[in-house]
Short mmCIF file of C-alpha atoms in Angstrom, two decimals:
data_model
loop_
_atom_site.label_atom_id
_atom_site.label_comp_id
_atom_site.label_asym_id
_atom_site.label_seq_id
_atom_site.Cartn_x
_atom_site.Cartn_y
_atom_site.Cartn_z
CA UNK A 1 -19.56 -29.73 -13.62
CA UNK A 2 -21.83 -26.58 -13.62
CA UNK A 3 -18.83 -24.27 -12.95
CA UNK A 4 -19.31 -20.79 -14.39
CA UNK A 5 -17.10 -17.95 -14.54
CA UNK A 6 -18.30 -14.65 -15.33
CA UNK A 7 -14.98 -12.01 -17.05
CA UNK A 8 -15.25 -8.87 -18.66
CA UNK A 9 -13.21 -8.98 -22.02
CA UNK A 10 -11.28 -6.20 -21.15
CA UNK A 11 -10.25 -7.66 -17.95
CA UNK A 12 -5.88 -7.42 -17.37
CA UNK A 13 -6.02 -10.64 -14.71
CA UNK A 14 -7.66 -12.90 -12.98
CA UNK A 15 -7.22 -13.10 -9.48
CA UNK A 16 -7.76 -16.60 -7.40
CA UNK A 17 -6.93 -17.30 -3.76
CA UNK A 18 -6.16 -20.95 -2.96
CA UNK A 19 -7.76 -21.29 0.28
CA UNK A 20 -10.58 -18.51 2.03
CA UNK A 21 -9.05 -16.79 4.54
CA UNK A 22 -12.32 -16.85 7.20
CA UNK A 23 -12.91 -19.98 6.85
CA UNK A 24 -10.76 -22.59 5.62
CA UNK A 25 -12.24 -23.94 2.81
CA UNK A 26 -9.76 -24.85 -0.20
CA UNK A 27 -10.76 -24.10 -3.89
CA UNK A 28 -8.61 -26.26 -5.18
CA UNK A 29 -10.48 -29.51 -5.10
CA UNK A 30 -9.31 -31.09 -8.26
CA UNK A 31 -5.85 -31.43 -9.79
CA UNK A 32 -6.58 -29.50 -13.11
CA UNK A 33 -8.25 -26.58 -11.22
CA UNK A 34 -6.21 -23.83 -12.25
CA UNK A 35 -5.46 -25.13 -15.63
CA UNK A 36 -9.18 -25.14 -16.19
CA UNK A 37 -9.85 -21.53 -14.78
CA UNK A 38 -6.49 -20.45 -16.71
CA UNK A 39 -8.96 -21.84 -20.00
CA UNK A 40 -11.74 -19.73 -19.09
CA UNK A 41 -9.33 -17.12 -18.83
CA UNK A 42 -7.73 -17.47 -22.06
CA UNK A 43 -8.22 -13.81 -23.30
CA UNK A 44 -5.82 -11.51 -24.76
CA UNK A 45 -2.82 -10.35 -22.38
CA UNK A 46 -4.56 -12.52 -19.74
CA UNK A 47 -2.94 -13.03 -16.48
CA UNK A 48 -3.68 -15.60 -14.10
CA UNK A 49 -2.75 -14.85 -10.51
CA UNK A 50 -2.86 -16.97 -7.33
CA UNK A 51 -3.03 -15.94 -3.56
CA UNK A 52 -1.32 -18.81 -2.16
CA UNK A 53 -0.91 -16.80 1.19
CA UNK A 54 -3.01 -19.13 3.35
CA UNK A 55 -1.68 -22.44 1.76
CA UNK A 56 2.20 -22.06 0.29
CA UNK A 57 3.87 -24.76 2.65
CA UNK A 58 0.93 -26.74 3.63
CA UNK A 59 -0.84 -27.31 0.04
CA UNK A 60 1.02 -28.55 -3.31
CA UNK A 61 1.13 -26.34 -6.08
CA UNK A 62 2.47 -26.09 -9.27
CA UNK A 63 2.82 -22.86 -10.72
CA UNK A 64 4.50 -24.19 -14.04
CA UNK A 65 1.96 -26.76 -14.98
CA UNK A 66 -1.07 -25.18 -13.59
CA UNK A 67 -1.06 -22.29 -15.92
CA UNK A 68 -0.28 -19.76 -13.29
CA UNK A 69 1.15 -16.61 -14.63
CA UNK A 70 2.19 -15.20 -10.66
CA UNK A 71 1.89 -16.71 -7.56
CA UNK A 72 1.97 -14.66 -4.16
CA UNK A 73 2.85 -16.39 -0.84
CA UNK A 74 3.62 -14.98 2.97
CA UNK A 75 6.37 -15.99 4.40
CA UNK A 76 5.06 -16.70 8.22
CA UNK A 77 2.25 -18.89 8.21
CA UNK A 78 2.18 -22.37 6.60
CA UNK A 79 6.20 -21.78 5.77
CA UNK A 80 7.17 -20.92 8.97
CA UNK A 81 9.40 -17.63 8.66
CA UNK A 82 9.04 -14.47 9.88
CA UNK A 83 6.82 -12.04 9.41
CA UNK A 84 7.65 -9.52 7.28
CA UNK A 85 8.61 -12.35 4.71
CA UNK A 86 6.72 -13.37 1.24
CA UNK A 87 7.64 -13.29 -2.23
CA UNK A 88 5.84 -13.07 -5.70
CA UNK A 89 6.71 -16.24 -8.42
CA UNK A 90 6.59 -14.54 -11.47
CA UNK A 91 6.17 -16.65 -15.36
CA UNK A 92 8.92 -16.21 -17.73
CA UNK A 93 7.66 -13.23 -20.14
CA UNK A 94 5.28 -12.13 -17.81
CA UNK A 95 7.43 -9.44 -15.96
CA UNK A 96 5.82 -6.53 -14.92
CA UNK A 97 6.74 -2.84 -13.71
CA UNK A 98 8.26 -2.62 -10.29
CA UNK A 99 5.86 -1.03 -7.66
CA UNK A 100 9.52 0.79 -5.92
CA UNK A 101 12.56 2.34 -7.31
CA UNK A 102 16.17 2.91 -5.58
CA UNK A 103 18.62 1.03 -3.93
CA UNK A 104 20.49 -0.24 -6.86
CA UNK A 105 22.90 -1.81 -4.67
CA UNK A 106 24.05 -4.86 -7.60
CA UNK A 107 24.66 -2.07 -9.97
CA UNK A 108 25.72 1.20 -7.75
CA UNK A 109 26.77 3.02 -10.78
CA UNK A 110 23.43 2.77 -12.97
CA UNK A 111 20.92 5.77 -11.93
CA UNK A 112 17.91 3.73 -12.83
CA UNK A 113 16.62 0.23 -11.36
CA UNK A 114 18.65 -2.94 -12.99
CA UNK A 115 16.53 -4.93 -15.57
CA UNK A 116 16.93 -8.57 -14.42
CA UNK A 117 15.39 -10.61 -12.05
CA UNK A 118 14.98 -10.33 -8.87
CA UNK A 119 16.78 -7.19 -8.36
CA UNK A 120 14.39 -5.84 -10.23
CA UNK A 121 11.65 -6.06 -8.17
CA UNK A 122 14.21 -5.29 -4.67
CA UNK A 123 14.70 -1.89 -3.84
CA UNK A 124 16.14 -0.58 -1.13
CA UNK A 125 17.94 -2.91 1.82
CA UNK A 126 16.42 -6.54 1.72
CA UNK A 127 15.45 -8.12 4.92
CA UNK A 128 18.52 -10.46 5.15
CA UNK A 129 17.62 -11.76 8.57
CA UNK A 130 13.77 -12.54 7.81
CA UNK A 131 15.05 -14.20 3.98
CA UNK A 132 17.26 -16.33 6.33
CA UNK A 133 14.28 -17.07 8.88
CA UNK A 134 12.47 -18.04 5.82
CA UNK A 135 14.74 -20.06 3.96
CA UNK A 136 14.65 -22.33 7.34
CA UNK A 137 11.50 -22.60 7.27
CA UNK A 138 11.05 -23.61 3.84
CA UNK A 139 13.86 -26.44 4.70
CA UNK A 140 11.58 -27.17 7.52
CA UNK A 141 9.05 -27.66 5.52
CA UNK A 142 10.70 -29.51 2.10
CA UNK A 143 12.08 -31.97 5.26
CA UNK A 144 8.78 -33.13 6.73
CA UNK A 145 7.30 -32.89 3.34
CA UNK A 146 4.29 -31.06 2.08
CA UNK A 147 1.67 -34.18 1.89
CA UNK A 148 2.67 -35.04 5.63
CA UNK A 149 2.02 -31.56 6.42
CA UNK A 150 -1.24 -31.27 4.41
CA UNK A 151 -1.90 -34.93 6.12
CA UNK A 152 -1.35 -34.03 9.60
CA UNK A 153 -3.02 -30.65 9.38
CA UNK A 154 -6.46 -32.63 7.67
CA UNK A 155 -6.34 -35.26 10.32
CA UNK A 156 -6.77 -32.67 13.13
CA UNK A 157 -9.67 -30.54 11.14
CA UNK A 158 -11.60 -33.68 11.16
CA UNK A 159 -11.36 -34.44 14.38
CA UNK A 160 -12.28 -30.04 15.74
CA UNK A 161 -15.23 -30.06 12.95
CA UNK A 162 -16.48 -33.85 14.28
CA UNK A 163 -16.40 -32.74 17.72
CA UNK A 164 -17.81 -28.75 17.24
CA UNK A 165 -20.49 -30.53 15.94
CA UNK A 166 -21.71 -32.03 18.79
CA UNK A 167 -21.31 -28.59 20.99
CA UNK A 168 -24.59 -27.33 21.99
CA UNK A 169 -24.62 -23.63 20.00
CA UNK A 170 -21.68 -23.57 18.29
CA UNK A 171 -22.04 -22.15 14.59
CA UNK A 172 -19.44 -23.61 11.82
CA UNK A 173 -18.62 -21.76 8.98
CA UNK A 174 -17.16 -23.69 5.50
CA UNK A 175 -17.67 -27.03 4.15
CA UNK A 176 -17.99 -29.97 6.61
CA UNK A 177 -15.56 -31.90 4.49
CA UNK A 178 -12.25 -31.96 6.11
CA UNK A 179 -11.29 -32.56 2.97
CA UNK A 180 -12.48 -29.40 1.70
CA UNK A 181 -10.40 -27.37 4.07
CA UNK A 182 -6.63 -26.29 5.10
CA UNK A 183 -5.95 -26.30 8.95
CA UNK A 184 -8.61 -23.71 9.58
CA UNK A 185 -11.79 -23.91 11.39
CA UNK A 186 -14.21 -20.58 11.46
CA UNK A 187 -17.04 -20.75 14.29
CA UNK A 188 -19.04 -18.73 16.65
CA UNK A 189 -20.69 -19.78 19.66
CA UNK A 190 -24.44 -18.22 20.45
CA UNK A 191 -23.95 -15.85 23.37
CA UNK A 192 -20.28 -14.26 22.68
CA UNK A 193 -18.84 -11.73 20.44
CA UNK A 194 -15.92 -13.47 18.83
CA UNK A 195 -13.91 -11.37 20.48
CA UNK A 196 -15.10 -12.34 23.91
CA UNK A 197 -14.75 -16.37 23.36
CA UNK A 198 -11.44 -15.80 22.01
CA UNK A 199 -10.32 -13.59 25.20
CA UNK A 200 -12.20 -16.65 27.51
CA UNK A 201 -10.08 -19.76 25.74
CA UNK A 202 -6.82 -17.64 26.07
CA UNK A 203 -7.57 -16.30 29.27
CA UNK A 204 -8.86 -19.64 31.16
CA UNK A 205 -7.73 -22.16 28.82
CA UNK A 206 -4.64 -21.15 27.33
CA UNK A 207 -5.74 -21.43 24.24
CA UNK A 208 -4.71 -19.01 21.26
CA UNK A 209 -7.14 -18.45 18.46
CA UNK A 210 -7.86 -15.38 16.62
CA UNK A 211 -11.20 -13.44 16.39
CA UNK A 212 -12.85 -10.93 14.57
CA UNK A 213 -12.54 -10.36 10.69
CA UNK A 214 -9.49 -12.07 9.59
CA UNK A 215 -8.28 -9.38 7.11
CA UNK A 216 -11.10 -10.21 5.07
CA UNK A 217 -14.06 -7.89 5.64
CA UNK A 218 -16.08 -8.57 2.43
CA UNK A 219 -15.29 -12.35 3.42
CA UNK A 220 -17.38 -11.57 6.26
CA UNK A 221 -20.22 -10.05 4.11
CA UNK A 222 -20.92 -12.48 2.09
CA UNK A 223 -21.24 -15.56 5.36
CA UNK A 224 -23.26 -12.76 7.42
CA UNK A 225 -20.40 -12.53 9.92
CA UNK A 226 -19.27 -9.00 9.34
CA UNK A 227 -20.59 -7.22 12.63
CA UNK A 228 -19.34 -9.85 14.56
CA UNK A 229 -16.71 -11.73 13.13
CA UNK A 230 -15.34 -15.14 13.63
CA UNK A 231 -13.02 -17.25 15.94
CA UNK A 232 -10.86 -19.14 13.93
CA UNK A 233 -8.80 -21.79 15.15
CA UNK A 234 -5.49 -22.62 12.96
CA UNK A 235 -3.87 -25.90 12.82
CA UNK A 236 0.00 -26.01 11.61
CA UNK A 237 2.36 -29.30 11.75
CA UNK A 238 3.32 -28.74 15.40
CA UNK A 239 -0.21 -29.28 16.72
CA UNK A 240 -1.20 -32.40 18.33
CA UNK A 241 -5.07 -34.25 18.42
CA UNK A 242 -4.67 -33.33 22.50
CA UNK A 243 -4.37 -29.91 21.05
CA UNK A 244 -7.87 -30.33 19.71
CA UNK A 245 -9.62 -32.21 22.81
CA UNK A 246 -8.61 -29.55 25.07
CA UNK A 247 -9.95 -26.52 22.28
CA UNK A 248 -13.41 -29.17 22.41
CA UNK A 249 -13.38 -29.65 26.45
CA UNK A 250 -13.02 -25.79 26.84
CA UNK A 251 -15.99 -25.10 24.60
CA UNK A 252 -18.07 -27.34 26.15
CA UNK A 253 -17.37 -25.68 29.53
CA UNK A 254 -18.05 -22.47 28.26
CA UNK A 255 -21.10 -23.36 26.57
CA UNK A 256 -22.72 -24.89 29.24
CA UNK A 257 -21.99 -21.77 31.63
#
């Protein structure tokens, strides 16, 4: 499919995100995606590892059978806990060395860290009150089902990126394939910093969106966005398609100022 993937033999792991944080788009567009890239990868003490922090919750995955070696997810977006909350899926065999020490709280009398999983990898107190945030919103989530939420979420990106496009100066960043994206939208609109539009749609719309560089500067470097940034407009289960005509009818009032 004229895929290429460039590795240095000596390379430890391979690190993929599931979805680009700026703008939306999804990498995963086939079923055997990660198996395939976990081929490429196929060197010695390879490690496969998947930033599923933008779509844990509100994408399918399948660590197991996709060849992933670890998986990394945040807790408060698509999963709806706290923040604060995340966790790292780890491969049988594929353990590594904690990043802290202390805290041995399962095994008080041992001096050094406990060998088996997780407490392992859990120094210190553990955030009982965000875990239990978390584990409701996982519930949440396993209840409404992750193809209703990945439905939902795709229906409503169609209908922002359908109607963006016919705003007068408005600048969308990503594929134009719903398809192609989670429930994110990246645009600018000619005459404001992102910053600025963001403040106007909260401000005089009451609209929340977020602006500027999305924890993702070099992101921004490679779309040309990086002085000014982006607004980005994020779509979870609990939005509605009125959601998205009044995000449209606001732009069109501020574009036409």
């Amino acid at each position: 499919d004229g895929e290429e993937l460039l590795l240095c033999e000596s390379i430890p792991a391979l690190a993929e995100a599931a979805a680009r944080h700026p703008g939306g788009d999804v990498w995963v567009t086939r079923p055997d995606y990660y198996g395939r890239v976990a081929d490429i990868a196929a060197l010695p003490e390879g490690r496969l590892l998947v930033d599923a922090a933008q779509t844990a919750g509100g994408l399918a995955l399948a660590p197991e059978s996709e060849g992933i070696q670890y998986l990394a997810f945040t807790g408060h977006k698509e999963l709806f806990g706290p923040q604060g909350t995340g966790g790292l899926c780890i491969a049988p065999g594929c353990e590594i060395e904690p990043l802290l020490y202390g805290g041995t709280g399962s095994r008080s009398e041992s001096e050094v860290q406990p060998d088996f999983l997780p407490d392992r990898y859990e120094s210190g107190t553990l955030n009982a009150w965000g875990l239990a945030g978390l584990r409701a919103g996982v519930e949440f989530v396993l209840e409404r089902g992750v193809e209703e939420v990945r439905r939902h979420e795709e229906e409503l990106t169609g209908l922002l990126l359908e109607g963006l496009a016919r705003l007068p100066g408005i600048t969308v960043y990503g594929p134009r394939e719903w398809e192609r994206r989670i429930g994110i939208v990246s645009f600018n609109l000619n005459g404001f910093t992102s910053s600025e539009l963001a403040s106007r749609l909260d401000e005089a719309y009451g609209i929340c969106v977020r602006s500027g560089l999305h924890c993702s500067p070099l992101a921004h470097r490679t779309i040309g966005t990086l002085q000014n940034g982006t607004v980005r407009a994020s779509f979870s289960c609990m939005n509605t398609a009125e959601d998205v005509d009044h995000l449209l009818q606001a732009l069109g009032e501020i574009a036409s100022q």
